[in-house]
Amino acid sequence: MVSINRSQMRELQAKEEQRFVESRPKSNALFQRAKKSLLAGVPMNWMVRWAGPYPVFVSEARGAFLKDVDGNRYLDLCLGDTGSMFGHSPKPVVDAVRRQVSRGITTMLPTEDSIWVGEELARRFGLPYWQIAMTATDANRFSIRLAREVTKRKYVLVVHGCYHGTVDETLVNLEGGAVVPRGGNIGPPVPPSTTTKAVQFNDVRALEEALSPEDVACVLMEPAMTNRGIILPDPGYHDALRELTSRAGTLLIIDETHTICCGVGGYTGVQGLKPDMITMGKPLASGVPVAAFGVSQYVSDMIVERILSDGTDESGLGGTLTGNAFAVAAMRATLEKVITKQAFNRMMPLAERFEKGVDDVIKSRGVPWHVARLGVRIEYHFCQNAPRDGAEADMAKDAELEKLLHLMMLNRGILMTPFHNMALISPSTTAKDVDRHTAVFAECVDTLLS
Ligand SMILES: Cc1ncc(COP(=O)(O)O)c(C=O)c1O
C-alpha cells in the first residue's frame, strides 16, 4: 500500500486556492458584498463550508450541470446534497409549478394533488397514511412528537454518526458510553442524555440493552447510514431492529431522505421493511421545500382523534405554508414523472460504472481507500475496509485531505458533496460524465501521491 505525500499537501492547497481565486473573480466580489448583509456572507451557513476560500455563486443549474457567475461549468455530483438528485429543474416540474403558480400558491386548504401524492406514497412505501411537511427536519420532528404522544415515553434512540436534520434530540454523539452534544452543536436546549439514547449502528446487543427498560418512544434511523459515508446494515440487522422495537413497544421510524437513492420506494421499498413511520424530504418535489411522513394504521388510530381536537394549531405539528397547492403540485409532478422506475433503470448502471471506475483507480494506485455504493449514491472513504458504524467512520475521517481533494476536483469542474466524498448519479448524468469524474479522480490521486 502507498500513502499520500502529506509533506506537499500544504503547498498543493495554496496552489489550488490560487487557481480557484484566479478563475472566480465575480464570485469573490459577490462574497465581499454579501458579507455586509448576510451572516457569514451566505443565506445559509453550510454554503461557506465548501472547498475554496469563498463560495462559488451560481448563475444557473440544469440537469447534472451548473454554471457559476464567472462562467465556469461543473458536473454536479452533489446535486444539492440530494435535494436535486433527480436533476436540476426537471421539465415536468417546471411545467407543473408554472401552471400552479398563477392559480394560487397557498390557501391553507387542500388541493386534489395532495390526494394523488398520498396515494402514491402509500403505494411506494407501504404505509397507509401520510402528512406533508416542509423539510425532512420537520418530518422527523413531527414524527418524534407523534411517537412520544402515542407511547407516552420520552426517549428517542439514534445511532452515533446519524444526521436527521436540525432536530435537537438527534444532534448527539456517543462518547465513552455517554450521550453528549455533538461537537459544534449551537445552543443545545437541554443535556441530550435527558432526551436521547444512542448506540452504534449494527450493534444489536447495545440496541437490545437500550430498549429493554421500555422507556424509548421511538428509534429514528436511516436504513443504511449515509451521513458518515455509506455504512450498510449487516445481514439480519433490520430483522433484529424490527423485532426488538416491537418487543419493547418502541415505534420504529425509518428516515428515507437519502436512501431514496435505492429505488422509487427507497430502501424500504427494495428490502420490504415494515417500519411504523417513514420520513423523507429533499428531492420529493425536485428541490421545492417539501417533505412527508407516513404512519401505520396503528399510529393513525392512536393519533387521529388528537389531531382533530381543538387547539391543533398549537400542537407542534404542521405549519402555515405546509402542504400548499404549489408544493404538492411540484411533488406530484416529481413523483409522477421524475422519480420513476425508468429513471432508476438508467441511473443504476451508471452508478455501478462510477463505483468500478473509482475502485480501479484505488486498486491500481494502491491507496488504502475504498469505495461504497448504495443504489445511485457512491462514496469513497479514506480507509481500506468499509466502516461498520459511525465510530469506525470517524476514524477514517481526514478533513485536510478531503478539503484538498474537493478543491482539486472543483478546480477541474467536478462538484463533490461537501462534508464527505459523496457523489450522486442523476437521470441526466451520462456515461461520459462518469468517465470524466474517474479521469479527474485518477489525476488528483496521482498528484497527491507524487
Ligand atoms: C437522513 C437525513 N434526514 C433528514 C435530513 C434533514 O434534511 P433537511 O435539512 O432538508 O431538513 C438530512 C439532511 O441532510 C438527512 O441527511
Coordinates of C-alpha atoms and ligand atoms in Angstrom, one line a residue:
M1 CA 0.0 0.0 0.0
V2 CA 1.2 3.5 -0.8
S3 CA 0.3 6.6 1.2
I4 CA -0.4 10.2 0.4
N5 CA 2.6 12.5 0.3
R6 CA 1.5 14.7 3.2
S7 CA 4.5 17.0 3.3
Q8 CA 3.4 18.6 0.0
M9 CA -0.3 18.9 0.9
R10 CA 0.0 22.5 2.2
E11 CA 1.8 23.6 -0.9
L12 CA -0.7 21.9 -3.1
Q13 CA -3.6 23.5 -1.1
A14 CA -2.1 27.0 -1.7
K15 CA -1.6 26.3 -5.4
E16 CA -5.2 25.1 -5.8
E17 CA -6.6 28.1 -3.8
Q18 CA -4.7 30.4 -6.1
R19 CA -6.2 28.7 -9.1
F20 CA -9.6 28.9 -7.6
V21 CA -9.3 32.7 -6.9
E22 CA -7.9 33.5 -10.4
S23 CA -10.8 31.9 -12.2
R24 CA -13.6 33.2 -9.9
P25 CA -13.3 37.0 -9.5
K26 CA -17.0 37.6 -9.8
S27 CA -17.9 35.1 -7.1
N28 CA -15.2 36.8 -4.9
A29 CA -16.7 40.3 -5.5
L30 CA -20.2 39.0 -4.7
F31 CA -19.0 37.3 -1.5
Q32 CA -17.3 40.5 -0.3
R33 CA -20.6 42.4 -0.9
A34 CA -22.7 39.6 0.8
K35 CA -20.6 39.7 3.9
K36 CA -22.1 43.2 4.6
S37 CA -25.7 42.0 4.8
L38 CA -25.7 38.2 5.3
L39 CA -24.5 36.4 8.4
A40 CA -21.2 34.8 7.3
G41 CA -21.8 36.1 3.8
V42 CA -24.3 33.5 2.8
P43 CA -28.0 32.9 3.2
M44 CA -27.4 29.6 5.0
N45 CA -24.2 28.8 6.9
W46 CA -23.4 25.5 5.2
M47 CA -22.7 27.4 2.0
V48 CA -19.4 28.6 3.3
R49 CA -18.3 25.1 4.0
W50 CA -17.4 24.1 0.5
A51 CA -13.7 23.7 -0.5
G52 CA -12.3 27.0 -1.6
P53 CA -11.7 30.3 0.2
Y54 CA -15.2 31.6 -0.7
P55 CA -18.4 30.1 -2.2
V56 CA -19.0 29.8 -5.8
F57 CA -22.0 31.9 -6.7
V58 CA -24.3 30.0 -9.1
S59 CA -25.8 31.6 -12.2
E60 CA -27.8 28.6 -13.4
A61 CA -28.3 24.9 -12.8
R62 CA -29.7 22.4 -15.3
G63 CA -29.8 18.6 -15.3
A64 CA -26.5 17.4 -14.0
F65 CA -24.6 20.6 -14.5
L66 CA -24.3 24.0 -13.0
K67 CA -22.6 27.2 -14.1
D68 CA -21.1 29.9 -11.8
V69 CA -21.2 33.7 -12.3
D70 CA -17.7 33.6 -13.7
G71 CA -18.8 31.2 -16.5
N72 CA -17.2 28.1 -15.0
R73 CA -19.2 24.9 -15.7
Y74 CA -19.4 22.0 -13.3
L75 CA -20.5 18.4 -13.4
D76 CA -22.7 18.4 -10.3
L77 CA -22.3 15.2 -8.3
C78 CA -23.6 16.9 -5.1
L79 CA -27.0 17.8 -6.6
G80 CA -28.0 20.0 -3.6
D81 CA -27.0 17.2 -1.3
T82 CA -29.9 15.1 -2.6
G83 CA -32.4 17.9 -3.0
S84 CA -31.9 17.9 -6.7
M85 CA -30.7 14.3 -7.1
F86 CA -33.1 13.7 -10.0
G87 CA -31.6 16.6 -11.9
H88 CA -31.8 20.4 -11.7
S89 CA -35.2 21.9 -12.8
P90 CA -36.7 18.8 -14.5
K91 CA -39.1 19.9 -17.2
P92 CA -42.3 18.2 -15.9
V93 CA -41.8 20.0 -12.5
V94 CA -41.0 23.4 -14.2
D95 CA -44.3 23.0 -16.2
A96 CA -46.3 22.0 -13.2
V97 CA -45.1 24.8 -10.9
R98 CA -45.6 27.3 -13.8
R99 CA -49.2 26.1 -14.1
Q100 CA -49.8 26.2 -10.4
V101 CA -48.1 29.5 -9.5
S102 CA -50.7 31.6 -11.4
R103 CA -53.6 29.6 -9.8
G104 CA -52.8 30.2 -6.2
I105 CA -49.8 29.3 -4.1
T106 CA -51.1 28.9 -0.6
T107 CA -54.6 28.9 0.9
M108 CA -54.5 26.6 3.9
L109 CA -56.9 24.4 2.1
P110 CA -56.1 21.1 0.3
T111 CA -56.0 20.6 -3.5
E112 CA -56.6 17.3 -5.3
D113 CA -52.9 16.9 -6.0
S114 CA -52.4 16.1 -2.3
I115 CA -54.6 13.0 -2.6
W116 CA -52.7 11.8 -5.6
V117 CA -49.5 12.3 -3.6
G118 CA -50.8 10.4 -0.5
E119 CA -52.0 7.5 -2.6
E120 CA -48.7 7.3 -4.4
L121 CA -46.6 7.5 -1.3
A122 CA -48.7 4.7 0.3
R123 CA -48.3 2.6 -2.8
R124 CA -44.5 3.0 -2.9
F125 CA -43.7 2.8 0.8
G126 CA -46.4 0.6 2.2
L127 CA -47.7 2.9 5.0
P128 CA -51.3 3.8 4.7
Y129 CA -51.5 7.5 5.9
W130 CA -49.3 10.5 5.0
Q131 CA -48.8 14.1 6.1
I132 CA -46.8 16.7 4.3
A133 CA -44.0 18.7 6.0
M134 CA -41.7 21.4 4.7
T135 CA -38.4 19.8 5.2
A136 CA -37.0 16.4 6.3
T137 CA -36.1 18.0 9.6
D138 CA -39.7 19.0 10.1
A139 CA -40.9 15.5 9.2
N140 CA -38.5 14.0 11.8
R141 CA -39.5 16.4 14.5
F142 CA -43.2 15.8 13.9
S143 CA -42.7 12.0 13.9
I144 CA -40.8 12.1 17.2
R145 CA -43.7 14.2 18.7
L146 CA -46.2 11.6 17.4
A147 CA -44.2 8.8 18.8
R148 CA -44.0 10.4 22.2
E149 CA -47.7 11.1 22.2
V150 CA -48.5 7.5 21.2
T151 CA -46.2 5.8 23.6
K152 CA -46.2 8.4 26.5
R153 CA -42.4 7.8 26.7
K154 CA -39.7 10.5 26.4
Y155 CA -36.5 8.9 24.9
V156 CA -35.5 8.9 21.3
L157 CA -32.9 6.4 20.2
V158 CA -30.5 7.2 17.4
V159 CA -27.2 5.9 16.2
H160 CA -23.8 7.6 16.7
G161 CA -23.0 9.5 13.5
C162 CA -26.5 9.9 12.4
Y163 CA -27.9 13.1 10.8
H164 CA -31.6 13.7 10.7
G165 CA -31.6 17.5 10.2
T166 CA -31.5 20.1 12.9
V167 CA -33.5 18.0 15.4
D168 CA -32.3 18.7 18.9
E169 CA -32.7 15.1 20.1
T170 CA -30.5 13.8 17.4
L171 CA -27.6 16.1 17.5
V172 CA -25.7 13.9 19.8
N173 CA -22.5 11.8 19.9
L174 CA -21.9 8.6 21.8
E175 CA -18.6 9.1 23.7
G176 CA -17.3 6.5 26.2
G177 CA -20.8 5.2 26.5
A178 CA -22.3 8.6 27.3
V179 CA -24.7 10.6 25.1
V180 CA -23.1 14.1 24.7
P181 CA -23.9 17.1 22.5
R182 CA -22.4 16.8 19.0
G183 CA -19.3 19.0 18.6
G184 CA -20.2 22.3 17.1
N185 CA -23.9 22.0 18.1
I186 CA -25.1 25.6 18.6
G187 CA -27.2 26.1 21.7
P188 CA -28.4 22.6 22.8
P189 CA -31.6 23.3 24.8
V190 CA -31.0 20.6 27.4
P191 CA -28.3 18.0 28.0
P192 CA -29.1 15.5 25.3
S193 CA -28.8 12.5 27.6
T194 CA -32.1 13.6 29.1
T195 CA -33.9 13.1 25.8
T196 CA -31.8 10.7 23.8
K197 CA -30.2 7.3 23.9
A198 CA -27.5 6.4 21.3
V199 CA -25.9 3.2 20.2
Q200 CA -23.6 2.3 17.3
F201 CA -25.1 1.2 14.1
N202 CA -25.1 -2.6 13.6
D203 CA -24.7 -3.2 17.3
V204 CA -27.7 -5.5 18.1
R205 CA -26.7 -6.2 21.7
A206 CA -26.4 -2.5 22.6
L207 CA -29.8 -1.8 20.9
E208 CA -31.4 -4.6 23.0
E209 CA -30.0 -3.2 26.2
A210 CA -31.0 0.4 25.4
L211 CA -34.6 -0.7 24.6
S212 CA -35.1 -3.1 27.4
P213 CA -36.2 -0.6 30.1
E214 CA -39.2 0.1 27.8
D215 CA -38.8 3.9 28.1
V216 CA -37.9 4.6 24.4
A217 CA -40.7 6.2 22.4
C218 CA -39.0 5.7 19.0
V219 CA -35.9 4.6 17.2
L220 CA -35.1 7.1 14.4
M221 CA -32.7 5.6 11.9
E222 CA -31.6 5.7 8.3
P223 CA -31.9 2.1 6.9
A224 CA -28.3 2.4 5.8
M225 CA -26.2 5.3 7.1
T226 CA -25.3 8.0 4.6
N227 CA -24.0 10.9 6.6
R228 CA -20.7 9.4 7.7
G229 CA -20.1 8.0 4.4
I230 CA -22.2 5.0 3.3
I231 CA -22.4 2.3 6.0
L232 CA -24.5 -0.7 5.1
P233 CA -26.5 -2.8 7.6
D234 CA -25.2 -6.2 8.5
P235 CA -27.3 -9.1 7.2
G236 CA -30.2 -9.6 9.6
Y237 CA -29.8 -6.2 11.3
H238 CA -33.1 -4.9 10.1
D239 CA -34.9 -8.0 11.3
A240 CA -33.4 -7.6 14.7
L241 CA -34.3 -3.9 14.7
R242 CA -37.9 -4.6 13.9
E243 CA -38.2 -7.5 16.4
L244 CA -36.5 -5.6 19.3
T245 CA -38.5 -2.4 18.8
S246 CA -41.8 -4.3 18.6
R247 CA -41.0 -6.3 21.7
A248 CA -40.1 -3.1 23.6
G249 CA -43.3 -1.2 22.5
T250 CA -41.0 1.3 20.7
L251 CA -42.0 2.8 17.4
L252 CA -39.6 2.4 14.5
I253 CA -39.1 5.5 12.3
I254 CA -37.1 5.0 9.1
D255 CA -35.6 8.1 7.6
E256 CA -35.6 7.6 3.8
T257 CA -34.4 11.2 3.0
H258 CA -31.1 10.0 1.5
T259 CA -31.9 6.3 0.9
I260 CA -34.4 7.2 -1.8
C261 CA -31.3 6.6 -3.8
C262 CA -32.1 2.9 -3.6
G263 CA -35.2 3.0 -5.7
V264 CA -38.7 4.6 -6.1
G265 CA -39.8 3.3 -2.7
G266 CA -36.4 3.9 -1.0
Y267 CA -34.6 1.2 0.9
T268 CA -37.9 0.3 2.5
G269 CA -39.4 -0.5 -0.9
V270 CA -36.4 -2.5 -2.1
Q271 CA -36.0 -4.5 1.1
G272 CA -39.6 -4.8 2.2
L273 CA -39.0 -3.2 5.6
K274 CA -42.0 -2.7 7.9
P275 CA -41.5 0.4 10.0
D276 CA -44.2 2.2 12.0
M277 CA -43.3 5.5 10.4
I278 CA -41.3 6.8 7.4
T279 CA -39.9 10.3 7.0
M280 CA -38.3 11.9 3.9
G281 CA -37.8 15.2 2.2
K282 CA -35.2 16.8 -0.1
P283 CA -35.9 15.5 -3.6
L284 CA -39.6 14.8 -3.2
A285 CA -40.5 18.0 -5.1
S286 CA -37.2 18.4 -7.0
G287 CA -36.0 20.9 -4.6
V288 CA -39.2 22.9 -3.8
P289 CA -39.2 22.6 0.0
V290 CA -41.4 19.7 0.7
A291 CA -41.2 16.6 2.9
A292 CA -43.5 13.9 4.0
F293 CA -44.1 11.4 6.8
G294 CA -46.1 8.3 6.7
V295 CA -47.7 6.4 9.6
S296 CA -49.1 2.9 10.1
Q297 CA -52.7 2.1 10.8
Y298 CA -51.9 1.7 14.5
V299 CA -50.2 5.1 14.8
S300 CA -53.1 6.7 12.9
D301 CA -55.7 5.1 15.2
M302 CA -53.8 6.3 18.2
I303 CA -53.4 9.9 17.0
V304 CA -56.1 10.9 14.6
E305 CA -58.6 12.0 17.3
R306 CA -56.0 14.2 18.9
I307 CA -55.1 15.8 15.5
L308 CA -58.8 16.7 15.1
S309 CA -59.2 18.2 18.5
D310 CA -59.3 21.9 19.3
G311 CA -56.0 23.7 19.6
T312 CA -54.3 21.6 16.9
D313 CA -52.6 24.8 15.5
E314 CA -50.7 24.7 18.8
S315 CA -49.9 21.0 18.8
G316 CA -46.4 21.3 17.5
L317 CA -47.3 19.6 14.2
G318 CA -47.6 21.3 10.8
G319 CA -47.0 24.9 9.6
T320 CA -49.0 27.6 7.8
L321 CA -47.4 27.0 4.4
T322 CA -47.1 23.3 4.6
G323 CA -48.8 21.1 2.0
N324 CA -49.8 24.2 0.0
A325 CA -51.0 23.9 -3.6
F326 CA -47.7 24.9 -5.1
A327 CA -45.7 22.4 -3.0
V328 CA -48.0 19.5 -3.8
A329 CA -48.1 20.3 -7.5
A330 CA -44.3 20.1 -7.5
M331 CA -44.4 16.9 -5.5
R332 CA -47.0 15.2 -7.8
A333 CA -45.0 16.1 -10.9
T334 CA -41.8 14.8 -9.3
L335 CA -43.3 11.5 -8.2
E336 CA -45.3 11.0 -11.4
K337 CA -42.6 12.0 -14.0
V338 CA -39.2 12.3 -12.4
I339 CA -38.6 9.8 -9.6
T340 CA -39.6 6.8 -11.8
K341 CA -38.5 3.2 -12.3
Q342 CA -37.3 4.2 -15.8
A343 CA -35.1 6.9 -14.2
F344 CA -33.6 4.3 -11.8
N345 CA -33.1 1.9 -14.7
R346 CA -31.0 4.5 -16.4
M347 CA -29.1 5.7 -13.3
M348 CA -28.2 2.3 -11.7
P349 CA -25.8 1.0 -14.4
L350 CA -24.1 4.5 -14.3
A351 CA -23.7 4.3 -10.6
E352 CA -22.1 0.8 -11.0
R353 CA -19.8 2.3 -13.6
F354 CA -18.8 5.1 -11.3
E355 CA -18.1 2.7 -8.5
K356 CA -16.0 0.5 -10.7
G357 CA -14.0 3.5 -12.1
V358 CA -13.1 4.7 -8.6
D359 CA -12.3 1.1 -7.4
D360 CA -10.0 0.6 -10.4
V361 CA -8.1 3.8 -9.6
I362 CA -7.8 2.9 -5.9
K363 CA -6.6 -0.6 -6.6
S364 CA -4.2 0.3 -9.5
R365 CA -2.6 3.1 -7.4
G366 CA -2.6 1.0 -4.2
V367 CA -4.1 3.8 -1.9
P368 CA -5.6 2.4 1.3
W369 CA -9.1 3.7 0.5
H370 CA -12.3 2.0 -0.5
V371 CA -15.5 2.9 -2.4
A372 CA -19.1 2.1 -1.3
R373 CA -22.3 2.3 -3.2
L374 CA -25.9 2.4 -2.1
G375 CA -28.2 2.5 -5.2
V376 CA -27.2 5.6 -7.1
R377 CA -25.2 7.1 -4.3
I378 CA -21.4 6.5 -4.2
E379 CA -18.9 7.4 -1.6
Y380 CA -15.2 7.0 -1.1
H381 CA -13.7 6.5 2.4
F382 CA -10.1 7.1 3.4
C383 CA -9.8 3.7 4.9
Q384 CA -9.2 0.2 3.4
N385 CA -12.2 -1.6 4.8
A386 CA -15.8 -0.5 4.9
P387 CA -16.7 1.0 8.3
R388 CA -19.5 -0.8 10.2
D389 CA -20.6 2.1 12.3
G390 CA -20.2 5.8 12.9
A391 CA -17.2 5.3 15.3
E392 CA -15.2 3.5 12.6
A393 CA -16.2 6.1 10.0
D394 CA -15.0 8.8 12.4
M395 CA -11.6 7.1 12.5
A396 CA -11.3 7.3 8.7
K397 CA -12.1 11.0 8.6
D398 CA -9.2 13.1 7.2
A399 CA -10.6 16.7 6.9
E400 CA -7.4 18.1 5.5
L401 CA -7.2 15.6 2.7
E402 CA -10.9 15.8 2.0
K403 CA -10.8 19.6 1.6
L404 CA -7.8 19.4 -0.7
L405 CA -9.3 16.7 -2.9
H406 CA -12.6 18.5 -3.1
L407 CA -10.8 21.7 -4.1
M408 CA -8.8 20.0 -6.8
M409 CA -11.9 18.4 -8.2
L410 CA -13.8 21.7 -8.1
N411 CA -11.0 23.4 -10.0
R412 CA -11.3 20.7 -12.6
G413 CA -15.0 21.2 -13.0
I414 CA -16.4 18.5 -10.6
L415 CA -18.5 19.2 -7.6
M416 CA -18.4 16.6 -4.8
T417 CA -20.7 16.9 -1.8
P418 CA -19.1 19.0 0.9
F419 CA -18.6 17.3 4.3
H420 CA -17.8 13.9 2.7
N421 CA -16.8 12.3 -0.6
M422 CA -20.2 11.6 -1.9
A423 CA -21.5 11.6 -5.4
L424 CA -25.0 11.1 -6.8
I425 CA -26.0 10.0 -10.2
S426 CA -29.0 11.8 -11.7
P427 CA -31.2 10.8 -14.7
S428 CA -29.3 13.5 -16.6
T429 CA -25.8 12.2 -15.8
T430 CA -24.2 10.3 -18.7
A431 CA -21.5 7.7 -19.1
K432 CA -19.2 10.4 -20.4
D433 CA -19.7 12.4 -17.2
V434 CA -19.0 9.3 -15.1
D435 CA -15.8 8.7 -17.0
R436 CA -14.8 12.3 -16.7
H437 CA -15.1 12.0 -12.9
T438 CA -13.0 8.8 -13.0
A439 CA -10.3 10.6 -15.0
V440 CA -10.2 13.6 -12.7
F441 CA -10.2 11.4 -9.6
A442 CA -7.2 9.5 -11.1
E443 CA -5.4 12.7 -11.9
C444 CA -5.9 14.0 -8.3
V445 CA -4.8 10.8 -6.7
D446 CA -1.7 10.7 -8.8
T447 CA -0.9 14.3 -7.9
L448 CA -1.4 13.5 -4.2
L449 CA 0.9 10.5 -4.4
S450 CA 3.7 12.3 -6.4
Ligands
LIG1 C1 -31.0 11.4 6.6 C2 -31.4 12.9 6.7 N1 -32.6 13.2 7.2 C3 -33.0 14.4 7.3 C4 -32.2 15.5 6.9 C5 -32.7 16.9 7.0 O1 -33.0 17.4 5.8 P1 -33.3 19.0 5.7 O2 -32.0 19.7 6.0 O3 -33.7 19.2 4.3 O4 -34.4 19.3 6.7 C6 -31.0 15.2 6.3 C7 -30.1 16.3 5.8 O5 -29.0 16.1 5.3 C8 -30.6 13.9 6.2 O6 -29.4 13.5 5.7

